[in-house]
Amino acid sequence: MHKHSLLRLISIFFFLIFTLINGLFYIAHQHFSKQKESEQIRRFLLADRLFHDNKQDFSAELKQLMVRPSNLSSQELFSKGKILMELPFGKMVSFKDRTFFANDRPPPPPPPAFDLGRFDLMPPPLFAPWMDHFTSVVLEDIAPHSLKVFWAVVAAVDLLILLFFAYIIRKLLPLHRLKNAIIAFKDEDATLDLPVSGNDEISQITHEFNSALNKIAAMREARSLFLRNVLHELKTPIMKGSLTTDCLESSADQQRLKRIFSRMDYLLNEFAKMENFNSGEWRLNLQEYRFVDLLDHSCDMLLCSRKSIIVHGEENQLIVKADFDLFTVALKNLLDNALKYSVSKPVLTIKADAFEICSQGEPLPAEKQDFSRPFNRDFENSSAGLGLGLYITDSVLKKHGFRLIYKYTEGYNCFHVVLN
């Protein structure tokens, strides 16, 4: 998946929600544990006080406090159990998953008595009365403290989150497959057929995509068949005409006819190349070439010489990384327009990272300045052309990452091509 894919973002969102909710459960568990400890301490201290109040029977009070005396000794608890907390008069100990309170120290003595007559402190007797009532006590907490309900709630919430996440991912996976199918279709896998299940929006989109894909595949097949038939039907008379021309006696007319048939055969091949280019089937073969070599080949395609144009800046030794066949077609179209519609020789200026072709004449109509459209209804019947050449040129340059800029300056139509 890509960095910003929808599945990745949703997975991160669910992970954060899952972590946040479990973090809140952890905080709640800590809070409940502290409340439990505070409640245990309160009940143990109240029960411990009952043992020192000289009551004969306080079982009812202990039952109400959910505490009972234990047969375990404090020494056994301290040696085998885990001390949870040390209190002023004893310790809370965990032993065998139960909580105990062991009081092994007497309570603090009462405050010393005052002799009002002498105004001095009277020391307590060696065996004070409050020591006679001290009893070492071990108490057990019998209150239910099971966290099963709490953990059951935690497990239920986590399970619901995970099930909802799985449901969302399951619903979005067809969208991921649809994306891959579109990429595969772009790479000419026109036989791809996605499985469709469900009645949600993504399933409907998948169904419509399958239908559109079948129609496009049929159109591609029809286009390919049409192009092959056209090329075959046109190449046959051109080949016959070329063979017939070779049988004629050598003369100026014979050479002219030979050049015409060669030109027609070349144009058919160029049309086939451009059809492949426009349909996305053309793969660029990028290599570095000297611009002057590309210029010479373009002039050969136009059946003209370099003397037909004025070239400036050849000393710049411009190097272009391009597909030789496609780039020369684009350059040829620019030169062809300049030669056709200029009242004087076109001027080609070669720069360090660009070149410019300027021709003297009327400015290009506004509707023809939109190079992204090959045909325009405003000038379909114009004898000046349909604008197909500029459309092809612009498309080829864009595929190379170059830019075509048009401007009209002082009576000159200038086409500036930026190569970076």
Coordinates of C-alpha atoms in Angstrom, one line a residue:
M1 CA 0.0 0.0 0.0
H2 CA 1.1 3.5 -0.7
K3 CA 2.0 5.9 2.1
H4 CA -1.3 7.8 1.9
S5 CA -3.6 4.8 1.1
L6 CA -7.0 4.7 2.6
L7 CA -6.5 1.3 4.1
R8 CA -3.3 2.4 5.8
L9 CA -5.0 5.6 7.2
I10 CA -8.0 3.6 8.5
S11 CA -5.6 1.0 10.1
I12 CA -3.7 3.7 11.9
F13 CA -7.0 5.3 13.0
F14 CA -8.3 2.0 14.5
F15 CA -4.9 1.3 16.1
L16 CA -5.0 4.7 17.8
I17 CA -8.6 4.2 19.0
F18 CA -7.8 0.7 20.2
T19 CA -4.8 2.0 22.2
L20 CA -6.7 4.9 23.6
I21 CA -9.7 2.8 24.8
N22 CA -7.4 0.2 26.4
G23 CA -5.4 3.0 28.0
L24 CA -8.6 4.4 29.5
F25 CA -9.4 0.9 30.8
Y26 CA -6.0 0.7 32.4
I27 CA -6.6 4.0 34.2
A28 CA -10.0 2.8 35.3
H29 CA -8.4 -0.4 36.7
Q30 CA -5.8 1.6 38.6
H31 CA -8.5 3.8 40.0
F32 CA -10.7 0.9 41.1
S33 CA -7.6 -0.9 42.6
K34 CA -6.9 2.2 44.8
Q35 CA -10.5 2.4 45.8
K36 CA -10.4 -1.3 46.8
E37 CA -7.3 -0.8 48.9
S38 CA -8.8 2.3 50.7
E39 CA -11.9 0.3 51.4
Q40 CA -9.9 -2.7 52.7
I41 CA -7.9 -0.5 55.0
R42 CA -11.0 1.1 56.4
R43 CA -12.7 -2.2 57.1
F44 CA -9.5 -3.8 58.6
L45 CA -9.0 -0.9 60.9
L46 CA -12.6 -0.9 62.1
A47 CA -12.4 -4.7 62.7
D48 CA -9.1 -4.3 64.5
R49 CA -10.7 -1.7 66.8
L50 CA -13.4 -4.2 67.6
F51 CA -10.8 -6.7 69.0
H52 CA -9.6 -4.1 71.4
D53 CA -13.0 -2.8 72.7
N54 CA -13.5 -5.7 75.2
K55 CA -16.7 -6.9 73.5
Q56 CA -17.6 -10.5 74.0
D57 CA -19.3 -11.1 70.7
F58 CA -18.8 -8.9 67.7
S59 CA -19.2 -11.5 64.9
A60 CA -22.2 -9.6 63.5
E61 CA -20.1 -6.4 63.1
L62 CA -17.3 -8.4 61.5
K63 CA -19.8 -10.0 59.1
Q64 CA -21.1 -6.6 58.2
L65 CA -17.5 -5.4 57.6
M66 CA -16.9 -8.5 55.4
V67 CA -13.9 -9.5 57.6
R68 CA -13.2 -12.6 59.5
P69 CA -10.4 -13.8 61.9
S70 CA -7.9 -16.1 60.3
N71 CA -6.1 -19.1 61.8
L72 CA -2.9 -18.1 60.1
S73 CA -0.2 -16.6 62.2
S74 CA 1.4 -13.2 61.4
Q75 CA 4.8 -14.8 61.2
E76 CA 3.6 -17.3 58.5
L77 CA 2.0 -14.5 56.5
F78 CA 5.1 -12.3 56.7
S79 CA 7.4 -15.1 55.6
K80 CA 5.3 -16.6 52.9
G81 CA 3.0 -13.8 51.7
K82 CA 3.6 -10.6 49.9
I83 CA 3.4 -7.4 51.9
L84 CA 1.1 -4.9 50.1
M85 CA 1.1 -2.1 52.5
E86 CA 2.5 -1.2 56.0
L87 CA 0.0 0.5 58.2
P88 CA 0.5 2.2 61.7
F89 CA -0.7 -0.9 63.5
G90 CA 0.0 -3.7 61.1
K91 CA 0.5 -4.8 57.6
M92 CA -1.7 -5.8 54.6
V93 CA -0.4 -9.0 53.1
S94 CA -1.4 -11.0 50.0
F95 CA -1.3 -14.7 50.4
K96 CA -2.7 -17.3 48.0
D97 CA -4.8 -14.7 46.1
R98 CA -6.4 -13.5 49.4
T99 CA -5.8 -10.3 51.4
F100 CA -5.0 -10.4 55.1
F101 CA -4.4 -7.9 57.8
A102 CA -1.8 -8.8 60.5
N103 CA -1.7 -6.6 63.6
D104 CA 1.6 -7.5 65.5
R105 CA 2.2 -4.3 67.3
P106 CA 0.2 -2.6 70.1
P107 CA -1.6 0.6 69.5
P108 CA 0.2 3.8 70.6
P109 CA -0.1 4.7 74.4
P110 CA -2.6 7.2 75.5
P111 CA -1.4 10.8 76.2
P112 CA 0.4 11.2 79.6
A113 CA -1.6 12.4 82.6
F114 CA -1.1 15.8 84.2
D115 CA -0.9 16.5 87.9
L116 CA -2.8 19.7 88.2
G117 CA -1.3 20.3 91.6
R118 CA 2.3 20.0 90.6
F119 CA 2.0 21.0 87.0
D120 CA 4.5 18.4 85.8
L121 CA 4.2 15.3 83.7
M122 CA 3.5 12.0 85.4
P123 CA 5.3 9.1 83.8
P124 CA 3.1 6.2 82.8
P125 CA 3.3 3.0 84.8
L126 CA 5.5 0.3 83.6
F127 CA 2.6 -2.0 82.8
A128 CA -0.1 0.4 81.6
P129 CA -3.7 -0.7 81.5
W130 CA -4.0 -0.2 77.8
M131 CA -1.3 -2.9 77.3
D132 CA -3.5 -5.5 79.0
H133 CA -6.1 -5.3 76.2
F134 CA -3.7 -5.7 73.3
T135 CA -4.3 -8.8 71.1
S136 CA -2.3 -9.9 68.1
V137 CA -4.9 -10.2 65.3
V138 CA -4.8 -11.7 61.8
L139 CA -7.9 -10.8 59.7
E140 CA -9.0 -12.0 56.3
D141 CA -10.9 -9.9 53.8
I142 CA -13.9 -12.0 52.5
A143 CA -15.5 -9.2 50.5
P144 CA -15.9 -10.2 46.8
H145 CA -13.3 -8.4 44.7
S146 CA -13.5 -10.3 41.5
L147 CA -12.6 -8.3 38.4
K148 CA -14.2 -10.8 36.0
V149 CA -17.0 -8.4 35.1
F150 CA -14.4 -5.6 34.4
W151 CA -12.2 -7.8 32.3
A152 CA -15.3 -9.2 30.5
V153 CA -16.3 -5.6 29.6
V154 CA -12.7 -4.9 28.4
A155 CA -12.7 -8.1 26.3
A156 CA -16.1 -7.3 24.8
V157 CA -15.2 -3.8 23.8
D158 CA -11.9 -4.9 22.3
L159 CA -13.6 -7.6 20.4
L160 CA -16.2 -5.2 19.0
I161 CA -13.5 -2.8 17.9
L162 CA -11.6 -5.6 16.2
L163 CA -14.7 -7.0 14.5
F164 CA -15.7 -3.6 13.3
F165 CA -12.2 -3.0 12.0
A166 CA -12.2 -6.4 10.2
Y167 CA -15.6 -5.5 8.7
I168 CA -14.4 -2.1 7.4
I169 CA -11.3 -3.6 5.9
R170 CA -13.3 -6.3 4.3
K171 CA -15.6 -3.7 2.7
L172 CA -12.6 -1.6 1.5
L173 CA -10.5 -4.4 0.1
P174 CA -12.5 -4.4 -3.2
L175 CA -11.6 -0.8 -3.5
H176 CA -7.9 -1.7 -3.2
R177 CA -8.4 -4.5 -5.8
L178 CA -10.2 -2.0 -8.0
K179 CA -7.3 0.4 -7.8
N180 CA -4.9 -2.5 -8.8
A181 CA -7.3 -3.5 -11.6
I182 CA -7.3 0.1 -13.0
I183 CA -3.5 0.1 -12.9
A184 CA -3.4 -3.3 -14.7
F185 CA -5.9 -2.0 -17.2
K186 CA -3.7 1.0 -17.9
D187 CA -0.9 -1.5 -18.6
E188 CA -3.1 -3.2 -21.3
D189 CA -4.6 -6.0 -19.2
A190 CA -8.0 -5.6 -20.9
T191 CA -9.3 -9.0 -20.0
L192 CA -9.4 -8.3 -16.3
D193 CA -12.7 -9.1 -14.6
L194 CA -13.2 -8.2 -11.0
P195 CA -15.4 -10.4 -8.7
V196 CA -18.5 -8.5 -7.5
S197 CA -20.3 -9.3 -4.3
G198 CA -22.7 -7.2 -2.2
N199 CA -24.9 -4.3 -3.0
D200 CA -22.8 -1.5 -1.4
E201 CA -21.4 1.5 -3.3
I202 CA -18.0 -0.1 -3.8
S203 CA -19.6 -3.2 -5.3
Q204 CA -21.6 -1.1 -7.6
I205 CA -18.5 0.9 -8.7
T206 CA -16.7 -2.4 -9.4
H207 CA -19.7 -3.7 -11.5
E208 CA -19.7 -0.4 -13.5
F209 CA -16.0 -0.6 -13.9
N210 CA -16.2 -4.1 -15.4
S211 CA -18.9 -2.9 -17.8
A212 CA -16.8 0.1 -18.8
L213 CA -13.7 -2.1 -19.2
N214 CA -15.5 -4.5 -21.5
K215 CA -16.7 -1.5 -23.7
I216 CA -13.2 0.0 -23.8
A217 CA -11.7 -3.4 -24.7
A218 CA -14.1 -3.7 -27.6
M219 CA -13.4 -0.2 -28.8
R220 CA -9.6 -0.9 -28.6
E221 CA -10.1 -4.0 -30.7
A222 CA -12.2 -2.2 -33.2
R223 CA -9.7 0.7 -33.4
S224 CA -6.8 -1.7 -33.9
L225 CA -8.7 -3.6 -36.6
F226 CA -9.6 -0.4 -38.3
L227 CA -6.0 0.9 -38.3
R228 CA -4.6 -2.4 -39.6
N229 CA -7.2 -2.4 -42.4
V230 CA -6.5 1.3 -43.3
L231 CA -2.8 0.8 -43.3
H232 CA -3.1 -2.4 -45.4
E233 CA -5.4 -0.8 -47.9
L234 CA -3.3 2.3 -48.3
K235 CA 0.0 0.6 -48.4
T236 CA -1.0 -1.7 -51.2
P237 CA -1.6 1.0 -53.8
I238 CA 1.5 2.9 -52.6
M239 CA 3.6 -0.1 -53.0
K240 CA 2.2 -0.8 -56.5
G241 CA 2.7 2.9 -57.4
S242 CA 6.3 2.8 -56.2
L243 CA 7.0 -0.5 -58.1
T244 CA 5.5 1.0 -61.2
T245 CA 7.6 4.2 -60.8
D246 CA 10.8 2.1 -60.7
C247 CA 9.8 0.5 -64.0
L248 CA 9.6 3.9 -65.7
E249 CA 12.5 5.5 -67.5
S250 CA 14.7 7.7 -65.4
S251 CA 13.5 11.3 -65.7
A252 CA 12.6 14.3 -63.5
D253 CA 9.0 13.2 -63.4
Q254 CA 10.0 9.6 -62.5
Q255 CA 12.1 10.9 -59.6
R256 CA 9.3 13.2 -58.5
L257 CA 6.8 10.3 -58.4
K258 CA 9.3 8.1 -56.6
R259 CA 9.7 10.8 -53.9
I260 CA 5.9 11.3 -53.6
F261 CA 5.3 7.6 -53.0
S262 CA 8.2 7.4 -50.6
R263 CA 6.8 10.3 -48.8
M264 CA 3.3 8.7 -48.6
D265 CA 4.8 5.5 -47.3
Y266 CA 6.7 7.4 -44.7
L267 CA 3.6 9.4 -43.6
L268 CA 1.6 6.2 -43.1
N269 CA 4.4 4.8 -40.9
E270 CA 4.3 8.1 -39.0
F271 CA 0.6 7.9 -38.6
A272 CA 0.9 4.4 -37.2
K273 CA 3.5 5.6 -34.7
M274 CA 1.4 8.6 -33.6
E275 CA -1.6 6.4 -33.1
N276 CA 0.4 4.2 -30.8
F277 CA 1.7 7.2 -29.0
N278 CA -1.8 8.8 -28.5
S279 CA -3.2 5.4 -27.3
G280 CA -0.5 5.2 -24.7
E281 CA 1.2 2.1 -26.2
W282 CA 4.4 4.0 -27.2
R283 CA 7.3 3.6 -24.8
L284 CA 9.9 6.3 -24.9
N285 CA 13.5 5.2 -25.8
L286 CA 15.4 8.1 -24.3
Q287 CA 19.0 8.7 -25.4
E288 CA 21.2 11.7 -25.7
Y289 CA 21.5 13.3 -29.2
R290 CA 23.0 16.5 -30.6
F291 CA 20.2 18.9 -31.5
V292 CA 21.8 19.5 -34.9
D293 CA 21.4 15.8 -35.7
L294 CA 17.8 15.9 -34.8
L295 CA 17.4 19.0 -36.9
D296 CA 19.0 17.3 -39.9
H297 CA 16.7 14.3 -39.7
S298 CA 13.6 16.6 -39.4
C299 CA 14.7 18.4 -42.5
D300 CA 15.1 15.1 -44.3
M301 CA 11.5 14.2 -43.2
L302 CA 10.3 17.5 -44.7
L303 CA 12.3 16.9 -47.9
C304 CA 14.0 20.3 -47.5
S305 CA 17.6 21.5 -46.8
R306 CA 19.0 23.4 -43.9
K307 CA 19.3 26.3 -46.2
S308 CA 15.5 26.8 -46.0
I309 CA 15.8 28.1 -42.5
I310 CA 18.2 30.5 -40.7
V311 CA 20.0 28.8 -37.8
H312 CA 21.6 30.7 -34.9
G313 CA 23.5 29.4 -31.9
E314 CA 24.9 26.1 -33.4
E315 CA 28.0 26.8 -31.3
N316 CA 26.0 26.0 -28.1
Q317 CA 26.2 22.3 -28.9
L318 CA 22.8 21.6 -27.4
I319 CA 22.4 18.0 -26.2
V320 CA 18.8 16.7 -26.0
K321 CA 17.8 13.5 -24.1
A322 CA 14.8 12.3 -26.1
D323 CA 13.2 9.6 -28.1
F324 CA 14.7 10.1 -31.6
D325 CA 11.6 9.2 -33.7
L326 CA 9.1 11.1 -31.6
F327 CA 11.2 14.2 -31.0
T328 CA 12.0 14.6 -34.7
V329 CA 8.3 14.4 -35.5
A330 CA 7.6 17.2 -33.1
L331 CA 10.5 19.3 -34.5
K332 CA 9.4 18.5 -38.0
N333 CA 5.9 19.8 -37.3
L334 CA 7.2 23.1 -35.9
L335 CA 9.5 23.6 -38.9
D336 CA 6.7 22.6 -41.3
N337 CA 4.3 25.2 -39.9
A338 CA 7.1 27.8 -40.0
L339 CA 7.9 27.1 -43.6
K340 CA 4.2 27.0 -44.7
Y341 CA 3.0 30.2 -43.1
S342 CA 6.0 32.5 -43.1
V343 CA 6.6 35.3 -45.6
S344 CA 10.3 35.0 -45.1
K345 CA 12.8 32.3 -44.0
P346 CA 12.1 31.0 -40.5
V347 CA 14.7 31.6 -37.8
L348 CA 15.8 28.8 -35.5
T349 CA 17.7 29.9 -32.4
I350 CA 19.5 27.2 -30.4
K351 CA 20.1 28.1 -26.8
A352 CA 21.8 26.3 -23.8
D353 CA 18.7 24.6 -22.6
A354 CA 16.0 25.5 -25.2
F355 CA 15.4 26.4 -28.8
E356 CA 13.0 28.8 -30.5
I357 CA 11.5 28.8 -34.0
C358 CA 10.2 32.2 -35.2
S359 CA 8.4 32.9 -38.5
Q360 CA 7.0 36.1 -39.9
G361 CA 3.3 36.2 -40.5
E362 CA -0.1 36.7 -39.0
P363 CA -0.6 35.8 -35.4
L364 CA -2.0 32.4 -34.6
P365 CA -5.8 32.4 -34.0
A366 CA -6.8 32.2 -30.3
E367 CA -8.6 28.9 -30.8
K368 CA -5.5 27.3 -32.2
Q369 CA -3.4 28.3 -29.2
D370 CA -5.0 25.6 -27.2
F371 CA -2.6 22.8 -28.1
S372 CA -4.3 20.3 -25.9
R373 CA -7.1 20.0 -28.5
P374 CA -6.3 18.4 -31.9
F375 CA -9.5 19.6 -33.6
N376 CA -11.7 22.7 -33.1
R377 CA -15.1 23.2 -34.7
D378 CA -14.3 26.9 -35.2
F379 CA -11.8 26.0 -37.9
E380 CA -12.6 22.4 -39.0
N381 CA -13.3 23.6 -42.5
S382 CA -10.4 26.0 -42.6
S383 CA -8.0 25.5 -45.5
A384 CA -5.1 26.5 -43.2
G385 CA -5.3 23.2 -41.3
L386 CA -6.8 21.6 -38.3
G387 CA -4.1 22.2 -35.7
L388 CA -3.2 18.5 -35.5
G389 CA 0.5 19.1 -36.0
L390 CA 0.7 21.5 -33.0
Y391 CA -1.4 19.1 -30.9
I392 CA 1.0 16.2 -31.7
T393 CA 4.0 18.4 -31.0
D394 CA 2.7 19.5 -27.7
S395 CA 1.8 15.9 -26.7
V396 CA 5.2 14.6 -27.6
L397 CA 7.0 17.4 -25.8
K398 CA 4.9 16.9 -22.6
K399 CA 5.6 13.2 -22.7
H400 CA 9.3 14.1 -22.6
G401 CA 8.8 16.6 -19.8
F402 CA 9.4 19.6 -22.1
R403 CA 7.3 22.7 -22.5
L404 CA 6.0 24.4 -25.6
I405 CA 5.4 28.2 -25.2
Y406 CA 3.8 30.4 -28.0
K407 CA 4.2 34.1 -28.2
Y408 CA 3.7 36.7 -31.0
T409 CA 6.3 39.4 -31.0
E410 CA 6.8 42.2 -33.6
G411 CA 5.1 40.4 -36.4
Y412 CA 6.7 37.0 -35.7
N413 CA 5.1 33.8 -34.4
C414 CA 7.6 32.3 -32.0
F415 CA 7.4 28.8 -30.6
H416 CA 9.7 28.4 -27.6
V417 CA 10.6 24.9 -26.4
V418 CA 12.1 24.6 -22.9
L419 CA 14.1 21.4 -22.4
N420 CA 14.4 21.3 -18.6

